[in-house]
mmCIF file of C-alpha atoms in Angstrom:
data_model
loop_
_atom_site.group_PDB
_atom_site.id
_atom_site.type_symbol
_atom_site.label_atom_id
_atom_site.label_comp_id
_atom_site.label_asym_id
_atom_site.label_seq_id
_atom_site.Cartn_x
_atom_site.Cartn_y
_atom_site.Cartn_z
ATOM 1 C CA MET A 1 -0.455 17.801 27.013
ATOM 2 C CA ASP A 2 1.039 14.392 26.243
ATOM 3 C CA VAL A 3 -0.951 12.286 23.777
ATOM 4 C CA ASP A 4 -1.886 8.844 25.107
ATOM 5 C CA LEU A 5 -0.963 6.430 22.304
ATOM 6 C CA ARG A 6 -3.341 3.787 23.627
ATOM 7 C CA LYS A 7 -6.278 6.177 23.400
ATOM 8 C CA LEU A 8 -5.028 7.251 19.978
ATOM 9 C CA ARG A 9 -5.129 3.633 18.781
ATOM 10 C CA TYR A 10 -8.653 3.316 20.167
ATOM 11 C CA PHE A 11 -9.665 6.474 18.321
ATOM 12 C CA VAL A 12 -8.223 5.223 14.993
ATOM 13 C CA ALA A 13 -10.124 1.942 15.319
ATOM 14 C CA VAL A 14 -13.433 3.755 15.859
ATOM 15 C CA ALA A 15 -12.646 6.283 13.099
ATOM 16 C CA GLU A 16 -11.927 3.510 10.595
ATOM 17 C CA GLU A 17 -14.890 1.345 11.566
ATOM 18 C CA LEU A 18 -17.323 4.200 12.328
ATOM 19 C CA HIS A 19 -18.972 1.744 14.686
ATOM 20 C CA PHE A 20 -18.128 1.334 18.374
ATOM 21 C CA GLY A 21 -19.164 -2.321 18.494
ATOM 22 C CA ARG A 22 -16.961 -3.360 15.554
ATOM 23 C CA ALA A 23 -14.074 -1.241 16.846
ATOM 24 C CA ALA A 24 -14.320 -2.841 20.284
ATOM 25 C CA ALA A 25 -14.272 -6.317 18.746
ATOM 26 C CA ARG A 26 -11.245 -5.360 16.642
ATOM 27 C CA LEU A 27 -9.442 -4.098 19.750
ATOM 28 C CA HIS A 28 -10.567 -7.077 21.887
ATOM 29 C CA ILE A 29 -12.046 -4.852 24.585
ATOM 30 C CA ALA A 30 -15.587 -4.295 25.877
ATOM 31 C CA GLN A 31 -17.630 -1.631 24.099
ATOM 32 C CA PRO A 32 -18.414 0.352 27.306
ATOM 33 C CA VAL A 33 -14.680 0.520 28.051
ATOM 34 C CA LEU A 34 -13.998 1.829 24.549
ATOM 35 C CA SER A 35 -16.744 4.442 24.840
ATOM 36 C CA ARG A 36 -15.335 5.684 28.158
ATOM 37 C CA GLN A 37 -11.825 5.898 26.723
ATOM 38 C CA ILE A 38 -13.016 7.913 23.711
ATOM 39 C CA ARG A 39 -14.970 10.312 25.954
ATOM 40 C CA ALA A 40 -11.902 10.760 28.155
ATOM 41 C CA PHE A 41 -9.763 11.389 25.075
ATOM 42 C CA GLU A 42 -12.193 14.042 23.835
ATOM 43 C CA GLN A 43 -12.036 15.728 27.242
ATOM 44 C CA GLU A 44 -8.233 15.690 27.197
ATOM 45 C CA LEU A 45 -8.159 17.189 23.700
ATOM 46 C CA ARG A 46 -11.043 19.562 24.451
ATOM 47 C CA ALA A 47 -12.573 18.629 21.140
ATOM 48 C CA GLU A 48 -15.508 16.523 19.999
ATOM 49 C CA LEU A 49 -14.206 13.782 17.701
ATOM 50 C CA PHE A 50 -17.422 11.971 16.780
ATOM 51 C CA VAL A 51 -21.075 12.802 16.320
ATOM 52 C CA ARG A 52 -22.956 9.792 17.665
ATOM 53 C CA ASP A 53 -26.562 8.708 17.660
ATOM 54 C CA ARG A 54 -28.379 5.383 17.697
ATOM 55 C CA ARG A 55 -27.956 4.880 13.964
ATOM 56 C CA SER A 56 -24.528 6.202 13.049
ATOM 57 C CA THR A 57 -21.109 7.412 14.132
ATOM 58 C CA VAL A 58 -19.595 10.248 12.086
ATOM 59 C CA LEU A 59 -16.243 12.007 12.379
ATOM 60 C CA THR A 60 -16.276 15.718 13.153
ATOM 61 C CA GLU A 61 -13.886 18.087 11.412
ATOM 62 C CA ALA A 62 -11.563 17.791 14.419
ATOM 63 C CA GLY A 63 -11.843 14.005 14.201
ATOM 64 C CA ARG A 64 -10.934 13.974 10.517
ATOM 65 C CA GLN A 65 -7.871 16.100 11.224
ATOM 66 C CA LEU A 66 -6.826 13.840 14.093
ATOM 67 C CA LEU A 67 -7.206 10.732 11.937
ATOM 68 C CA THR A 68 -4.937 12.249 9.282
ATOM 69 C CA ASP A 69 -2.200 12.899 11.853
ATOM 70 C CA ALA A 70 -2.798 9.848 14.050
ATOM 71 C CA ARG A 71 -1.839 7.223 11.485
ATOM 72 C CA ALA A 72 1.552 8.808 10.858
ATOM 73 C CA LEU A 73 2.161 9.232 14.604
ATOM 74 C CA LEU A 74 1.303 5.611 15.387
ATOM 75 C CA ALA A 75 3.461 4.388 12.505
ATOM 76 C CA SER A 76 6.365 6.461 13.814
ATOM 77 C CA ALA A 77 5.890 5.076 17.329
ATOM 78 C CA GLU A 78 5.823 1.512 15.995
ATOM 79 C CA ALA A 79 8.983 2.124 13.979
ATOM 80 C CA LEU A 80 10.683 3.480 17.106
ATOM 81 C CA ARG A 81 9.650 0.393 19.084
ATOM 82 C CA ARG A 82 11.051 -1.936 16.420
ATOM 83 C CA ARG A 83 14.367 -0.062 16.232
ATOM 84 C CA VAL A 84 14.786 -0.097 20.015
ATOM 85 C CA GLN A 85 14.052 -3.830 20.162
ATOM 86 C CA ARG A 86 16.623 -4.503 17.482
ATOM 87 C CA ALA A 87 19.233 -2.491 19.358
ATOM 88 C CA ALA A 88 18.380 -4.071 22.719
ATOM 89 C CA HIS A 89 18.735 -7.609 21.401
ATOM 90 C CA ASP A 90 21.612 -6.823 19.050
ATOM 91 C CA ARG A 91 19.693 -8.367 16.177
ATOM 92 C CA GLN A 92 21.602 -8.017 12.943
ATOM 93 C CA THR A 93 18.753 -8.120 10.467
ATOM 94 C CA PHE A 94 17.910 -6.363 7.218
ATOM 95 C CA THR A 95 14.510 -6.677 5.559
ATOM 96 C CA ILE A 96 13.814 -5.923 1.898
ATOM 97 C CA ALA A 97 10.200 -5.259 0.889
ATOM 98 C CA PHE A 98 9.077 -5.717 -2.697
ATOM 99 C CA MET A 99 5.981 -5.377 -4.865
ATOM 100 C CA PRO A 100 4.552 -8.242 -6.982
ATOM 101 C CA GLY A 101 6.496 -8.731 -10.217
ATOM 102 C CA ILE A 102 9.775 -7.449 -8.745
ATOM 103 C CA ILE A 103 12.488 -10.013 -7.938
ATOM 104 C CA VAL A 104 15.058 -9.083 -5.276
ATOM 105 C CA THR A 105 16.932 -12.387 -4.983
ATOM 106 C CA ALA A 106 20.204 -11.116 -6.464
ATOM 107 C CA GLU A 107 20.334 -8.047 -4.244
ATOM 108 C CA ALA A 108 19.430 -9.981 -1.093
ATOM 109 C CA ARG A 109 22.059 -12.622 -1.863
ATOM 110 C CA ALA A 110 24.721 -9.981 -2.570
ATOM 111 C CA LEU A 111 24.086 -8.236 0.755
ATOM 112 C CA ALA A 112 24.179 -11.532 2.641
ATOM 113 C CA GLN A 113 27.488 -12.442 1.019
ATOM 114 C CA LEU A 114 28.985 -9.109 2.079
ATOM 115 C CA HIS A 115 27.744 -9.618 5.655
ATOM 116 C CA PRO A 116 27.746 -13.333 6.581
ATOM 117 C CA ASP A 117 26.450 -12.630 10.111
ATOM 118 C CA LEU A 118 23.504 -10.604 8.805
ATOM 119 C CA THR A 119 20.030 -12.148 8.544
ATOM 120 C CA VAL A 120 18.508 -10.829 5.320
ATOM 121 C CA GLY A 121 14.738 -11.148 5.040
ATOM 122 C CA VAL A 122 12.173 -10.258 2.392
ATOM 123 C CA LEU A 123 8.616 -8.975 2.722
ATOM 124 C CA ARG A 124 5.953 -8.931 -0.003
ATOM 125 C CA THR A 125 3.872 -5.748 -0.085
ATOM 126 C CA SER A 126 0.893 -4.313 -1.946
ATOM 127 C CA TRP A 127 0.124 -0.879 -3.361
ATOM 128 C CA ALA A 128 -1.611 -0.024 -0.082
ATOM 129 C CA ASP A 129 1.329 -0.729 2.274
ATOM 130 C CA GLN A 130 4.464 -0.507 0.099
ATOM 131 C CA ALA A 131 5.552 2.755 1.767
ATOM 132 C CA ALA A 132 4.127 2.063 5.224
ATOM 133 C CA VAL A 133 6.429 -0.912 5.812
ATOM 134 C CA VAL A 134 9.518 1.316 5.977
ATOM 135 C CA ARG A 135 7.777 3.962 8.067
ATOM 136 C CA ASP A 136 6.706 1.468 10.735
ATOM 137 C CA GLY A 137 9.990 -0.449 10.744
ATOM 138 C CA ARG A 138 8.815 -3.724 9.228
ATOM 139 C CA ALA A 139 11.337 -3.256 6.410
ATOM 140 C CA ASP A 140 14.594 -1.354 6.021
ATOM 141 C CA VAL A 141 14.053 -0.657 2.321
ATOM 142 C CA SER A 142 11.122 -1.126 -0.013
ATOM 143 C CA TYR A 143 10.864 -1.438 -3.788
ATOM 144 C CA VAL A 144 7.891 0.842 -4.465
ATOM 145 C CA ARG A 145 5.870 1.581 -7.568
ATOM 146 C CA LEU A 146 4.878 5.208 -8.077
ATOM 147 C CA PRO A 147 2.640 6.935 -7.290
ATOM 148 C CA THR A 148 2.962 6.449 -3.540
ATOM 149 C CA ASP A 149 2.876 8.606 -0.425
ATOM 150 C CA GLN A 150 6.446 9.898 -0.119
ATOM 151 C CA ARG A 151 6.140 11.663 3.243
ATOM 152 C CA GLY A 152 9.046 10.786 5.533
ATOM 153 C CA LEU A 153 10.816 8.793 2.838
ATOM 154 C CA ARG A 154 13.893 9.022 0.666
ATOM 155 C CA LEU A 155 13.554 7.585 -2.842
ATOM 156 C CA ARG A 156 16.056 6.448 -5.460
ATOM 157 C CA PRO A 157 14.677 5.778 -8.977
ATOM 158 C CA LEU A 158 15.708 2.379 -10.341
ATOM 159 C CA PHE A 159 13.892 1.525 -13.575
ATOM 160 C CA THR A 160 10.623 1.808 -15.479
ATOM 161 C CA GLU A 161 8.435 -0.797 -17.163
ATOM 162 C CA PRO A 162 5.288 -0.727 -19.332
ATOM 163 C CA ARG A 163 1.792 -0.892 -17.894
ATOM 164 C CA VAL A 164 -1.010 -2.993 -19.360
ATOM 165 C CA VAL A 165 -4.753 -3.315 -18.886
ATOM 166 C CA VAL A 166 -6.068 -6.675 -17.701
ATOM 167 C CA LEU A 167 -9.443 -7.732 -19.138
ATOM 168 C CA PRO A 168 -11.653 -10.843 -19.127
ATOM 169 C CA SER A 169 -10.610 -13.149 -21.959
ATOM 170 C CA GLU A 170 -13.995 -12.689 -23.692
ATOM 171 C CA HIS A 171 -14.061 -8.894 -23.342
ATOM 172 C CA ARG A 172 -14.949 -6.929 -26.492
ATOM 173 C CA LEU A 173 -11.380 -5.485 -26.577
ATOM 174 C CA ALA A 174 -9.554 -8.724 -25.788
ATOM 175 C CA GLY A 175 -8.433 -9.379 -29.378
ATOM 176 C CA ALA A 176 -7.004 -5.919 -29.988
ATOM 177 C CA ALA A 177 -3.274 -5.378 -30.458
ATOM 178 C CA SER A 178 -3.450 -2.436 -28.047
ATOM 179 C CA VAL A 179 -5.986 0.053 -26.681
ATOM 180 C CA ASP A 180 -6.066 3.756 -25.938
ATOM 181 C CA LEU A 181 -6.778 4.946 -22.423
ATOM 182 C CA ALA A 182 -9.941 6.732 -23.598
ATOM 183 C CA ALA A 183 -11.371 3.362 -24.692
ATOM 184 C CA LEU A 184 -11.230 2.271 -21.057
ATOM 185 C CA GLY A 185 -13.015 5.330 -19.694
ATOM 186 C CA GLU A 186 -16.354 3.531 -19.409
ATOM 187 C CA GLU A 187 -14.856 0.469 -17.723
ATOM 188 C CA ARG A 188 -15.046 -0.037 -13.983
ATOM 189 C CA LEU A 189 -11.571 0.303 -12.492
ATOM 190 C CA LEU A 190 -11.164 -2.196 -9.657
ATOM 191 C CA GLN A 191 -8.226 -0.469 -7.980
ATOM 192 C CA ASP A 192 -7.766 2.837 -6.217
ATOM 193 C CA PRO A 193 -7.993 5.533 -8.951
ATOM 194 C CA ASP A 194 -5.008 7.276 -7.346
ATOM 195 C CA ALA A 195 -2.924 4.303 -8.490
ATOM 196 C CA VAL A 196 -3.808 5.187 -12.095
ATOM 197 C CA PRO A 197 -4.143 8.990 -12.096
ATOM 198 C CA GLU A 198 -4.209 9.082 -15.901
ATOM 199 C CA TRP A 199 -7.452 7.083 -15.894
ATOM 200 C CA ARG A 200 -8.857 9.030 -12.948
ATOM 201 C CA ASP A 201 -8.315 12.337 -14.769
ATOM 202 C CA LEU A 202 -9.807 11.315 -18.123
ATOM 203 C CA PRO A 203 -12.139 14.055 -19.437
ATOM 204 C CA ASN A 204 -15.804 13.150 -19.912
ATOM 205 C CA ARG A 205 -15.410 9.943 -17.942
ATOM 206 C CA PRO A 206 -18.772 8.654 -16.644
ATOM 207 C CA SER A 207 -19.421 9.094 -12.935
ATOM 208 C CA GLU A 208 -18.614 6.247 -10.591
ATOM 209 C CA PRO A 209 -21.311 3.534 -10.305
ATOM 210 C CA ALA A 210 -23.497 3.501 -7.202
ATOM 211 C CA ALA A 211 -22.029 0.183 -6.009
ATOM 212 C CA PRO A 212 -18.889 0.764 -3.912
ATOM 213 C CA ARG A 213 -15.561 -0.395 -5.276
ATOM 214 C CA PRO A 214 -14.540 -3.693 -3.612
ATOM 215 C CA GLU A 215 -11.556 -3.543 -1.284
ATOM 216 C CA LEU A 216 -8.975 -5.664 -3.091
ATOM 217 C CA ASN A 217 -5.518 -5.855 -1.537
ATOM 218 C CA SER A 218 -3.788 -8.530 -3.586
ATOM 219 C CA VAL A 219 -3.211 -9.113 -7.293
ATOM 220 C CA GLU A 220 -4.927 -12.481 -6.952
ATOM 221 C CA GLU A 221 -8.106 -10.831 -5.644
ATOM 222 C CA LYS A 222 -8.076 -8.264 -8.458
ATOM 223 C CA LEU A 223 -7.713 -10.941 -11.130
ATOM 224 C CA GLU A 224 -10.584 -12.953 -9.652
ATOM 225 C CA HIS A 225 -12.841 -9.912 -9.992
ATOM 226 C CA VAL A 226 -11.601 -9.177 -13.517
ATOM 227 C CA ALA A 227 -12.335 -12.758 -14.581
ATOM 228 C CA ALA A 228 -15.865 -12.399 -13.149
ATOM 229 C CA TYR A 229 -16.501 -9.356 -15.391
ATOM 230 C CA ALA A 230 -16.519 -7.009 -12.404
ATOM 231 C CA GLY A 231 -14.104 -4.552 -14.027
ATOM 232 C CA VAL A 232 -10.530 -4.037 -15.204
ATOM 233 C CA VAL A 233 -7.155 -3.308 -13.619
ATOM 234 C CA ILE A 234 -3.999 -1.578 -14.791
ATOM 235 C CA LEU A 235 -0.829 -3.460 -13.835
ATOM 236 C CA PRO A 236 2.894 -3.299 -14.592
ATOM 237 C CA LEU A 237 3.735 -5.773 -17.340
ATOM 238 C CA SER A 238 5.897 -7.968 -15.099
ATOM 239 C CA THR A 239 3.071 -8.288 -12.566
ATOM 240 C CA ALA A 240 0.506 -9.153 -15.219
ATOM 241 C CA THR A 241 2.682 -11.855 -16.776
ATOM 242 C CA PHE A 242 3.656 -13.344 -13.420
ATOM 243 C CA TYR A 243 0.060 -14.374 -12.689
ATOM 244 C CA THR A 244 -0.780 -16.739 -15.566
ATOM 245 C CA ARG A 245 -4.437 -17.780 -15.935
ATOM 246 C CA PRO A 246 -6.590 -18.554 -19.010
ATOM 247 C CA ASP A 247 -9.652 -16.435 -18.205
ATOM 248 C CA VAL A 248 -7.982 -12.995 -18.403
ATOM 249 C CA VAL A 249 -5.720 -11.255 -20.920
ATOM 250 C CA HIS A 250 -3.494 -8.201 -20.846
ATOM 251 C CA LEU A 251 -3.115 -5.558 -23.542
ATOM 252 C CA PRO A 252 -0.698 -2.660 -24.013
ATOM 253 C CA VAL A 253 -2.227 0.776 -23.449
ATOM 254 C CA ALA A 254 -0.768 2.930 -26.212
ATOM 255 C CA ASP A 255 -0.969 6.297 -24.469
ATOM 256 C CA LEU A 256 -0.230 5.194 -20.899
ATOM 257 C CA GLY A 257 3.259 5.981 -19.642
ATOM 258 C CA PRO A 258 5.509 3.417 -17.930
ATOM 259 C CA ASN A 259 5.517 2.560 -14.250
ATOM 260 C CA GLN A 260 8.422 4.008 -12.237
ATOM 261 C CA VAL A 261 10.041 1.711 -9.672
ATOM 262 C CA CYS A 262 12.054 3.303 -6.856
ATOM 263 C CA LEU A 263 13.855 2.131 -3.762
ATOM 264 C CA ALA A 264 12.440 3.801 -0.648
ATOM 265 C CA TRP A 265 13.645 4.018 2.940
ATOM 266 C CA ALA A 266 12.707 6.068 6.000
ATOM 267 C CA GLU A 267 14.437 9.435 6.386
ATOM 268 C CA GLU A 268 15.361 8.650 9.991
ATOM 269 C CA ASN A 269 16.888 5.242 9.219
ATOM 270 C CA SER A 270 20.589 5.833 9.895
ATOM 271 C CA SER A 271 21.764 2.249 9.393
ATOM 272 C CA PRO A 272 24.951 2.121 7.268
ATOM 273 C CA LEU A 273 23.454 -0.917 5.562
ATOM 274 C CA VAL A 274 20.856 1.258 3.823
ATOM 275 C CA PRO A 275 23.241 3.258 1.583
ATOM 276 C CA GLU A 276 25.200 0.070 0.965
ATOM 277 C CA PHE A 277 22.056 -1.679 -0.229
ATOM 278 C CA VAL A 278 21.037 1.343 -2.313
ATOM 279 C CA ASP A 279 24.336 1.072 -4.188
ATOM 280 C CA LEU A 280 23.750 -2.648 -4.743
ATOM 281 C CA ALA A 281 20.215 -2.023 -5.994
ATOM 282 C CA VAL A 282 21.291 0.729 -8.382
ATOM 283 C CA ARG A 283 24.065 -1.430 -9.882
ATOM 284 C CA GLN A 284 21.720 -4.356 -10.444
ATOM 285 C CA ALA A 285 18.631 -2.360 -11.425
ATOM 286 C CA GLN A 286 16.931 -3.486 -14.597
ATOM 287 C CA PRO A 287 13.295 -3.973 -15.581
ATOM 288 C CA PRO A 288 11.935 -7.474 -14.908
ATOM 289 C CA ARG A 289 11.860 -9.707 -17.975
ATOM 290 C CA PRO A 290 8.364 -11.151 -18.237
ATOM 291 C CA PRO A 291 7.933 -14.577 -19.854
ATOM 292 C CA SER A 292 5.726 -13.194 -22.645
ATOM 293 C CA THR A 293 5.173 -9.701 -23.988
ATOM 294 C CA GLU A 294 2.787 -10.669 -26.786
ATOM 295 C CA PRO A 295 -0.400 -8.517 -26.804
ATOM 296 C CA GLY A 296 -3.331 -10.425 -25.375
ATOM 297 C CA ALA A 297 -1.178 -13.096 -23.745
ATOM 298 C CA GLY A 298 -3.158 -15.074 -21.191
ATOM 299 C CA LEU A 299 -2.512 -14.411 -17.539
#
């Protein structure tokens, strides 16, 4: 049986929203049409994907498995579409993705000088999509900060840099020279705990509060919540010092290891420009130099 990618996209929208009305609005189609498409998809797969009633929509075990596989399949299909379009229109482009705090100007300029007819672009990412952009073809290479999902990727380590905790400027720990990770165990972490596994795995850490963690995709959003005493974040030093503001401070965390930065690209990307850029990146790799490394410096 061939999988209908359109129905698969419809399924992912419903699975992520867990609400047919919101999913239909997101897809810009009528809700009855969406419901019919999902029922037809379930019949094709011979599996129930959702348990539905008047109050809720819940994924079945089969639905959870399909959602796990569907995202990677759709990303692969999108990457294929982008590569075919580039080939069809003979577009000589190369896109470099980067995380906040990382500067890629020198590498982008060097590649452009080697290939005057090449259009070199840059793309800012976040922790949530830093790997996805090379899987779906939006970028040829991506400067990623570990940990990240490495499935379907090749990685080349480049450099490491310290991590710091960002606190409100009037926090009880704000005047300290540094803190231990255990001292942060009772704080509310505003980012995905998988981004800071050392904090996530602290022994005797209190259970998560009843209020759900806000979905914060940008550094700016995280700092706004920190300043409002909603919690703390752990950031690479260069990222913390890039966003200067008077109502938050950053402190070294004495027992927290450095952040590893790698260059990532898709395994199936056969462009000769990729290994050429990898060589450029390795030669120029060095940790960013933040403007201030003094403990407690304002952000």
